[in-house]
Tab-separated table of C-alpha atoms in Angstrom:
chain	number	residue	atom	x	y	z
R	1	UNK	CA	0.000	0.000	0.000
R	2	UNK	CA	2.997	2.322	1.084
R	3	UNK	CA	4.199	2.537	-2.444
R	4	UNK	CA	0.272	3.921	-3.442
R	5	UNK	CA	1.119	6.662	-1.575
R	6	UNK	CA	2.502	9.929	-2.040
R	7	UNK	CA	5.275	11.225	1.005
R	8	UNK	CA	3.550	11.206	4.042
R	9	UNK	CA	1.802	13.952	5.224
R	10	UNK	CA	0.270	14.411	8.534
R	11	UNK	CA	-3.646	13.817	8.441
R	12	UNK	CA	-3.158	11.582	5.272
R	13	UNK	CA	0.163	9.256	5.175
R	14	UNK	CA	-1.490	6.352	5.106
R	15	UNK	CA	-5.139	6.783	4.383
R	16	UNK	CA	-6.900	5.267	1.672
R	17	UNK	CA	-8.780	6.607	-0.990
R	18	UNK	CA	-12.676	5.140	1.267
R	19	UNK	CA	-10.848	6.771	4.071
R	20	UNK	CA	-9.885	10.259	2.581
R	21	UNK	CA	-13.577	10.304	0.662
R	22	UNK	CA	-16.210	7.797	2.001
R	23	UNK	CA	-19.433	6.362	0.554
R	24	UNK	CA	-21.368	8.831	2.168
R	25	UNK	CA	-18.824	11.834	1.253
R	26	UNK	CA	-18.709	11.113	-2.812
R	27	UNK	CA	-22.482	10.484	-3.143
R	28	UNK	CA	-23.316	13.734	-1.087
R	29	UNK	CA	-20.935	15.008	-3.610
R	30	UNK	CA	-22.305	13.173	-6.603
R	31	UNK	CA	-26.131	14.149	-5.374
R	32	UNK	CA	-25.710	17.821	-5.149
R	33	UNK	CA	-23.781	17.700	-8.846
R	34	UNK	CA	-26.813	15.618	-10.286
R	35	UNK	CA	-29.523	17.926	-8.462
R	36	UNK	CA	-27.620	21.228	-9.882
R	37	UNK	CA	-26.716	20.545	-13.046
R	38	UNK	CA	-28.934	17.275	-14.325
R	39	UNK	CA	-31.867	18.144	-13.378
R	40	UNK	CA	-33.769	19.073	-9.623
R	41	UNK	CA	-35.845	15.873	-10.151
R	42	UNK	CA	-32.954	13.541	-11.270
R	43	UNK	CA	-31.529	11.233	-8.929
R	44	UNK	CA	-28.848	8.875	-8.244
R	45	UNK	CA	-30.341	5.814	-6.679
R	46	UNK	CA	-27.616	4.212	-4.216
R	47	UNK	CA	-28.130	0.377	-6.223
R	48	UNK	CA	-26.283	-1.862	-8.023
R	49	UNK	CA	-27.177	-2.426	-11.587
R	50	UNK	CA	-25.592	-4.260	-14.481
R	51	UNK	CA	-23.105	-2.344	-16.261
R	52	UNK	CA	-22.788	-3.208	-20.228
R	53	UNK	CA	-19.391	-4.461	-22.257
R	54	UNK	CA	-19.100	-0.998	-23.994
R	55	UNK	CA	-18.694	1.535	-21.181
R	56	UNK	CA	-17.000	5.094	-21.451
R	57	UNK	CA	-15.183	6.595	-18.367
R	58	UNK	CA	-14.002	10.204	-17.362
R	59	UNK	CA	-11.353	11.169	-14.554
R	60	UNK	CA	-9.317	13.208	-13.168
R	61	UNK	CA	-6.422	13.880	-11.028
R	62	UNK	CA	-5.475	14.910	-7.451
R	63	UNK	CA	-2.658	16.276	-7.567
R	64	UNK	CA	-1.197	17.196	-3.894
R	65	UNK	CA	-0.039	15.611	-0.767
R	66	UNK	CA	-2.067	12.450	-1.751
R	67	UNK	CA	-2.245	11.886	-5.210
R	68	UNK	CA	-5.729	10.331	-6.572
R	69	UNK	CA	-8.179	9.909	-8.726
R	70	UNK	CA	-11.849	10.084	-9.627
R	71	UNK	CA	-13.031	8.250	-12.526
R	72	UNK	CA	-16.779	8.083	-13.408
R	73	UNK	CA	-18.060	5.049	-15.464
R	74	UNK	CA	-21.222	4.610	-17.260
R	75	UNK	CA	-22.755	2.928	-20.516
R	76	UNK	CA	-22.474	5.009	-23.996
R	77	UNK	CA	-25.921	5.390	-23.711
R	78	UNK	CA	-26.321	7.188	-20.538
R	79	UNK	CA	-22.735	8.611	-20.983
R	80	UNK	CA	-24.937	10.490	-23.687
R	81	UNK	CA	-28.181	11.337	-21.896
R	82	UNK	CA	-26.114	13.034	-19.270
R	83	UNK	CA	-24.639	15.628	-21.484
R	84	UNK	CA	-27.795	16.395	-23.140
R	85	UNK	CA	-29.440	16.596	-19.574
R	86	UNK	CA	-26.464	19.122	-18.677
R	87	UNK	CA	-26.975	20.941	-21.564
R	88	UNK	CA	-30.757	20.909	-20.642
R	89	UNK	CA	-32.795	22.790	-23.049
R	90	UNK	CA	-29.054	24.154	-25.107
R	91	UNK	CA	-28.438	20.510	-26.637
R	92	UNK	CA	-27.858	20.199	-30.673
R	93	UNK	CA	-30.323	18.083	-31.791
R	94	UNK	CA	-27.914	15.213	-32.317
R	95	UNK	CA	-24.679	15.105	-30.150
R	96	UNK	CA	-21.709	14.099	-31.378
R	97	UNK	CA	-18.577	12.113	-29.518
R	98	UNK	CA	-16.644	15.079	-29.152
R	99	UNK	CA	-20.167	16.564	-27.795
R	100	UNK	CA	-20.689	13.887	-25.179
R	101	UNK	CA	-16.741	13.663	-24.278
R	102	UNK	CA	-16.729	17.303	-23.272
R	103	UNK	CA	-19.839	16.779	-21.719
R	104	UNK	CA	-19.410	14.174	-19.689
R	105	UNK	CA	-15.361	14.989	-18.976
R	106	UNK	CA	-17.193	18.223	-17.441
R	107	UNK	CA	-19.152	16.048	-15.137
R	108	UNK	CA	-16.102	14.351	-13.966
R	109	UNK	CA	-14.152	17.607	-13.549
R	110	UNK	CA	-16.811	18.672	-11.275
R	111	UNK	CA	-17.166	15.815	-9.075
R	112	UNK	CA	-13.532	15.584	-8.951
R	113	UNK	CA	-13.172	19.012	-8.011
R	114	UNK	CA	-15.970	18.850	-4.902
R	115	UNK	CA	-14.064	15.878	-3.905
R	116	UNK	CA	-10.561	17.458	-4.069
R	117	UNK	CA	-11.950	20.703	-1.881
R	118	UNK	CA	-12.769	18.140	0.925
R	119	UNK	CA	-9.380	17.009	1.418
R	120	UNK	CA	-7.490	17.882	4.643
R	121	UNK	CA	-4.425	19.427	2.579
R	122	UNK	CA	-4.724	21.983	-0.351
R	123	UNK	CA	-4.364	20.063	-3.543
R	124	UNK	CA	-4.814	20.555	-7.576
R	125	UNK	CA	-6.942	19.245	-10.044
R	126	UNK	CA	-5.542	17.717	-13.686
R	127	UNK	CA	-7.712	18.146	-16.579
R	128	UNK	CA	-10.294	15.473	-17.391
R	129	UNK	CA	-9.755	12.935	-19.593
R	130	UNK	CA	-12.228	10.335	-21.156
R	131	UNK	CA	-11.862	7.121	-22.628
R	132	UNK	CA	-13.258	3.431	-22.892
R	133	UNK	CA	-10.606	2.333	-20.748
R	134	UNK	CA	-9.624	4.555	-17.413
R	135	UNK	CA	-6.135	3.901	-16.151
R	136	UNK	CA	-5.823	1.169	-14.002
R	137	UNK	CA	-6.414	1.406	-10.835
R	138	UNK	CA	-4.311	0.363	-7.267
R	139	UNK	CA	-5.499	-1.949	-4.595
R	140	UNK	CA	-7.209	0.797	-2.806
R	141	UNK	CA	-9.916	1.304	-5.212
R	142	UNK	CA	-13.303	2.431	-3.222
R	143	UNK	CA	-16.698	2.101	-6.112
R	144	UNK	CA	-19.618	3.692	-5.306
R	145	UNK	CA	-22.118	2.451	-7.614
R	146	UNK	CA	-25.700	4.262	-8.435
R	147	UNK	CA	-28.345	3.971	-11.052
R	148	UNK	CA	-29.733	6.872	-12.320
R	149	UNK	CA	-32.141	6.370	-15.081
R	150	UNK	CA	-31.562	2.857	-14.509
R	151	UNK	CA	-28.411	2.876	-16.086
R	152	UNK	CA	-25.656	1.719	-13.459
R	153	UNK	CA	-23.239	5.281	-12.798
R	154	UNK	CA	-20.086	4.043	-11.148
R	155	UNK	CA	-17.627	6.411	-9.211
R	156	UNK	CA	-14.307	5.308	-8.752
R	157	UNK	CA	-11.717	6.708	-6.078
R	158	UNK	CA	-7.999	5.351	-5.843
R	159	UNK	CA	-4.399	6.276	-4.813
R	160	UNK	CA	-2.177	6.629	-7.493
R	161	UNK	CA	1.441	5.656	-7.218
R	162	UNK	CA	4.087	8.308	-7.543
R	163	UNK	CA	5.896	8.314	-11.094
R	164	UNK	CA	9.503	6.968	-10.738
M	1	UNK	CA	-24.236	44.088	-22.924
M	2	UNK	CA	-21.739	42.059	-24.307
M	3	UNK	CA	-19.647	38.759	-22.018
M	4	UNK	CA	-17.544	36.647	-22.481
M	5	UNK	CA	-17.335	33.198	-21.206
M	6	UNK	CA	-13.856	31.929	-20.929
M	7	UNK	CA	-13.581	27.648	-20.478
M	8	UNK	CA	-12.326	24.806	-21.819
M	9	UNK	CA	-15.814	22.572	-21.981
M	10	UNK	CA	-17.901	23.623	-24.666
M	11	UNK	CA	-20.544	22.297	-22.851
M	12	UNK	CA	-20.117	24.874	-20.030
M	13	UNK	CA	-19.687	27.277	-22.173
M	14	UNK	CA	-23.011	26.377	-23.880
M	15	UNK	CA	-24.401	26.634	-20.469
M	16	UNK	CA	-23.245	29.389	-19.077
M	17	UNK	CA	-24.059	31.456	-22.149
M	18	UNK	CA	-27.190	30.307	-22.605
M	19	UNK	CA	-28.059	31.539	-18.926
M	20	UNK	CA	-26.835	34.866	-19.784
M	21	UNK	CA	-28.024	34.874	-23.126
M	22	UNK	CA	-31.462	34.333	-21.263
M	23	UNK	CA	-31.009	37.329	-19.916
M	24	UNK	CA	-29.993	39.406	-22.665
M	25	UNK	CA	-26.456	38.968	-23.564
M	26	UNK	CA	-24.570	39.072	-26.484
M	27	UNK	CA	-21.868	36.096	-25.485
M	28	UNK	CA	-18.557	35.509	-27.419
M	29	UNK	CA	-16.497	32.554	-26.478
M	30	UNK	CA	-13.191	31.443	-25.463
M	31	UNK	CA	-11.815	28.008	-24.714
M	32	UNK	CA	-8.170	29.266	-22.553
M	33	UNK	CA	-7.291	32.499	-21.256
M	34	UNK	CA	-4.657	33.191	-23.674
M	35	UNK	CA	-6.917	33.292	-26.407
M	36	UNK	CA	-9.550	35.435	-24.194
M	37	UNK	CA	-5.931	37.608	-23.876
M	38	UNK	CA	-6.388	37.744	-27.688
M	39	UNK	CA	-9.820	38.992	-27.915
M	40	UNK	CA	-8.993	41.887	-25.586
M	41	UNK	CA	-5.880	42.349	-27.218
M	42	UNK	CA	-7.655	42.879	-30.287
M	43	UNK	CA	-10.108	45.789	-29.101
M	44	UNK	CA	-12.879	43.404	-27.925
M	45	UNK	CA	-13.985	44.531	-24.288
M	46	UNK	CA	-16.692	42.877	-22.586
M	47	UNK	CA	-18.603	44.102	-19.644
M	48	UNK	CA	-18.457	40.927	-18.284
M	49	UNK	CA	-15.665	38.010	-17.987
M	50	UNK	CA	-16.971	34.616	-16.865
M	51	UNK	CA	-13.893	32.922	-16.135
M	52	UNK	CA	-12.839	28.820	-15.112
M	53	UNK	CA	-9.778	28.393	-13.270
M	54	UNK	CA	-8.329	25.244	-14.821
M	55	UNK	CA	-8.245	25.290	-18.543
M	56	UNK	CA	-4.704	24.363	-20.928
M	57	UNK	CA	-2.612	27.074	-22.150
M	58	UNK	CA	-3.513	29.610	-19.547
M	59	UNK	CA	-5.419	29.113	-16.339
M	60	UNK	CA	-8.133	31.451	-15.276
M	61	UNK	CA	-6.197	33.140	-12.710
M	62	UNK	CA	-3.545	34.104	-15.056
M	63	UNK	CA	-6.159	35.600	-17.228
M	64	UNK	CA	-7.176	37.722	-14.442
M	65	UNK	CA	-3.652	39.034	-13.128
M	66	UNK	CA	-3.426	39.612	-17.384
M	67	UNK	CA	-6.228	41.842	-17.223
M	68	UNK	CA	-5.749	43.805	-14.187
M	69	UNK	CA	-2.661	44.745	-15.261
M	70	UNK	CA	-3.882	46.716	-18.221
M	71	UNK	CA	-5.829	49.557	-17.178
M	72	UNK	CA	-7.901	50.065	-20.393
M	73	UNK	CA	-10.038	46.792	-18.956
M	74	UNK	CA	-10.384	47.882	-15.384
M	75	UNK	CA	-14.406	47.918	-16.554
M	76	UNK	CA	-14.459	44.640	-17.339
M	77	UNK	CA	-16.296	42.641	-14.635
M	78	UNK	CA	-14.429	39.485	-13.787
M	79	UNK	CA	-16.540	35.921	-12.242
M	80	UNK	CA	-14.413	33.025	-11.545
M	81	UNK	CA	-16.509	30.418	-12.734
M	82	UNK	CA	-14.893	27.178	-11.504
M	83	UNK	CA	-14.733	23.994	-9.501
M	84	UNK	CA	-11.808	25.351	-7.201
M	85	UNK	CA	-13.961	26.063	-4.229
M	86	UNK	CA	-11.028	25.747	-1.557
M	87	UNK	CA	-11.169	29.038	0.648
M	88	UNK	CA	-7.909	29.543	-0.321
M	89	UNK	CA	-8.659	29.533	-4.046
M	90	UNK	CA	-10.748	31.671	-3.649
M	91	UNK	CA	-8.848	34.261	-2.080
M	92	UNK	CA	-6.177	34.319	-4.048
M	93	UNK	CA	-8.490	34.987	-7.072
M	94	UNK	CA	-10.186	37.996	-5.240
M	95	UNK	CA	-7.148	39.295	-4.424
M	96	UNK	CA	-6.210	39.276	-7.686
M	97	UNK	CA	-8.961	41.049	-8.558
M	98	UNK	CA	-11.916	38.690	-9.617
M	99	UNK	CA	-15.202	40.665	-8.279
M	100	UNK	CA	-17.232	37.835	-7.879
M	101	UNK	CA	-16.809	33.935	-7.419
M	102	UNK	CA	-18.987	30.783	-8.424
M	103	UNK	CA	-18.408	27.268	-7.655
M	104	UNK	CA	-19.730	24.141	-10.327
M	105	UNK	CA	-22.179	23.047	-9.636
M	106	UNK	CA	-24.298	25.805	-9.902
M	107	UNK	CA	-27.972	26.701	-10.627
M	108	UNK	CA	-28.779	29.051	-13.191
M	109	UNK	CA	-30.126	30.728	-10.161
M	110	UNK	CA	-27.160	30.827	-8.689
M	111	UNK	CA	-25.427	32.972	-11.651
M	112	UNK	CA	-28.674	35.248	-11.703
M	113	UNK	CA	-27.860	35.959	-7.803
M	114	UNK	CA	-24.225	36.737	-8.756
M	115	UNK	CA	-24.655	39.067	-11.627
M	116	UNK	CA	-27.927	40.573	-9.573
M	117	UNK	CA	-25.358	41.260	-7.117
M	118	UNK	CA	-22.842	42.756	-9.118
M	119	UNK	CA	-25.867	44.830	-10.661
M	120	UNK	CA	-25.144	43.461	-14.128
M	121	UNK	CA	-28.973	42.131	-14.562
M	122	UNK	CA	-29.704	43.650	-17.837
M	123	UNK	CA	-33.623	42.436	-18.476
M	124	UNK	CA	-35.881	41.559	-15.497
M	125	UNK	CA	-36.287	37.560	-15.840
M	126	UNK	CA	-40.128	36.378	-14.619
């Protein structure tokens, strides 16, 4: 786990990522992002659901005394209702990838930055990046799974190992 | 009146200017803060600067220290726009002269409250 982490700092050498951000922390997080910028009415359900083969992911990094990062997973499908529900009434009729990348990277830059501002240290934020495949993540990997729409919405939270 | 929204996501950009499109106006975009720079540089001076702190090239609070430094846009009203909502962060952008200061996620509500405080309402929204 050690190597996971960044130097140690006092208040987080040796937490993990469910320690630094709990359940409860990234879905009060993830709630008040859905509720401002989804829709008032839309809701992440706290439930398990299925999620397909084809999935695309956004995430970003933290980038301070612990290093982390927040990657949010969903089908293409819902990947795509989300940006047109962020764009609420302002959608083009038909949204292209580079529409629903933004989109959704945007959604992941938010969360990542509510998370980041709850940290006990002062930390920055990378710019999001999206992708079928998010980087791989360490042994302290904390998933908070939703549905919202019934589609399955996964949030990911991990250390990430200092570059040698 | 005439703002500019300075971010990297089209999609906030989309957003944001919609909302003040809504309430009357004119919006020109920019995706950095260097080529925001440009549009100033060029004789383009909005009343309004809506402003994200972490985009490529240059960052939002560069953008700012740019344009306080040149007294022909002392007019221009500067909002940080942004996720950074550390108190910190946000200090250090009021101190560099940023008037006002909005955290994602927000409300179009929320950026109606801002701009009624700054007095930069231009229509009266039912």
């Amino acid at each position: 786990m050690s190597e996971l982490l960044s130097a140690p700092v006092d208040g987080i050498s040796g937490a993990t990522a469910a320690e630094l951000l709990p359940e409860e922390t990234v879905r009060a997080i993830a709630d008040e992002i859905w509720a401002s910028f989804i829709g008032e009415d839309e809701v992440l359900v706290p439930l398990d659901g299925e999620l397909p083969a084809a999935t695309v992911s956004a995430w970003v990094g933290i980038d301070g005394p612990w290093r982390g990062r927040v990657v949010l997973t969903t089908s293409a499908s819902a990947a795509e209702e989300l940006t047109r529900a962020l764009l609420r009434g302002r959608a083009p009729a038909v949204l292209d990838a580079e529409d629903v990348e933004d989109g959704f990277g945007e959604l992941a830059n938010v969360l990542g930055g509510g998370l980041k501002a709850l940290l006990p240290e002062a930390s920055s934020l990378t710019l999001p990046m999206v992708g079928a495949q998010p980087p791989a993540s360490g042994p302290d990997e904390h998933l908070v799974s939703s549905l919202w729409r019934g589609e399955r919405v996964d949030v990911v939270v991990c250390s990430v190992p200092l570059p040698h | 009146m005439h703002a500019l929204v300075i971010d990297d996501s089209r999609a906030m950009r989309r957003i944001v200017g919609g909302i003040l499109e809504d309430l009357g106006y004119e919006i020109t975009q920019a995706g950095d803060g260097q080529e925001a720079l440009d549009k100033l540089e060029a004789g383009f001076v909005p009343d309004l600067a809506c402003i994200d702190w972490n985009m490529p090239v240059m960052d939002g609070l560069s953008f700012v220290n740019a344009v306080r430094e040149n007294p022909e846009w002392r007019d221009v009203t500067l909002m940080m726009v942004t996720t950074e909502s550390e108190h910190g962060q946000i200090v250090r952008a009021l101190a560099a002269g940023a008037h006002e200061y909005l955290i994602k996620p927000f409300t179009p509500d929320a950026l109606r409250d801002k701009l009624s405080l700054l007095g930069l309402v231009p229509v009266e929204v039912p």
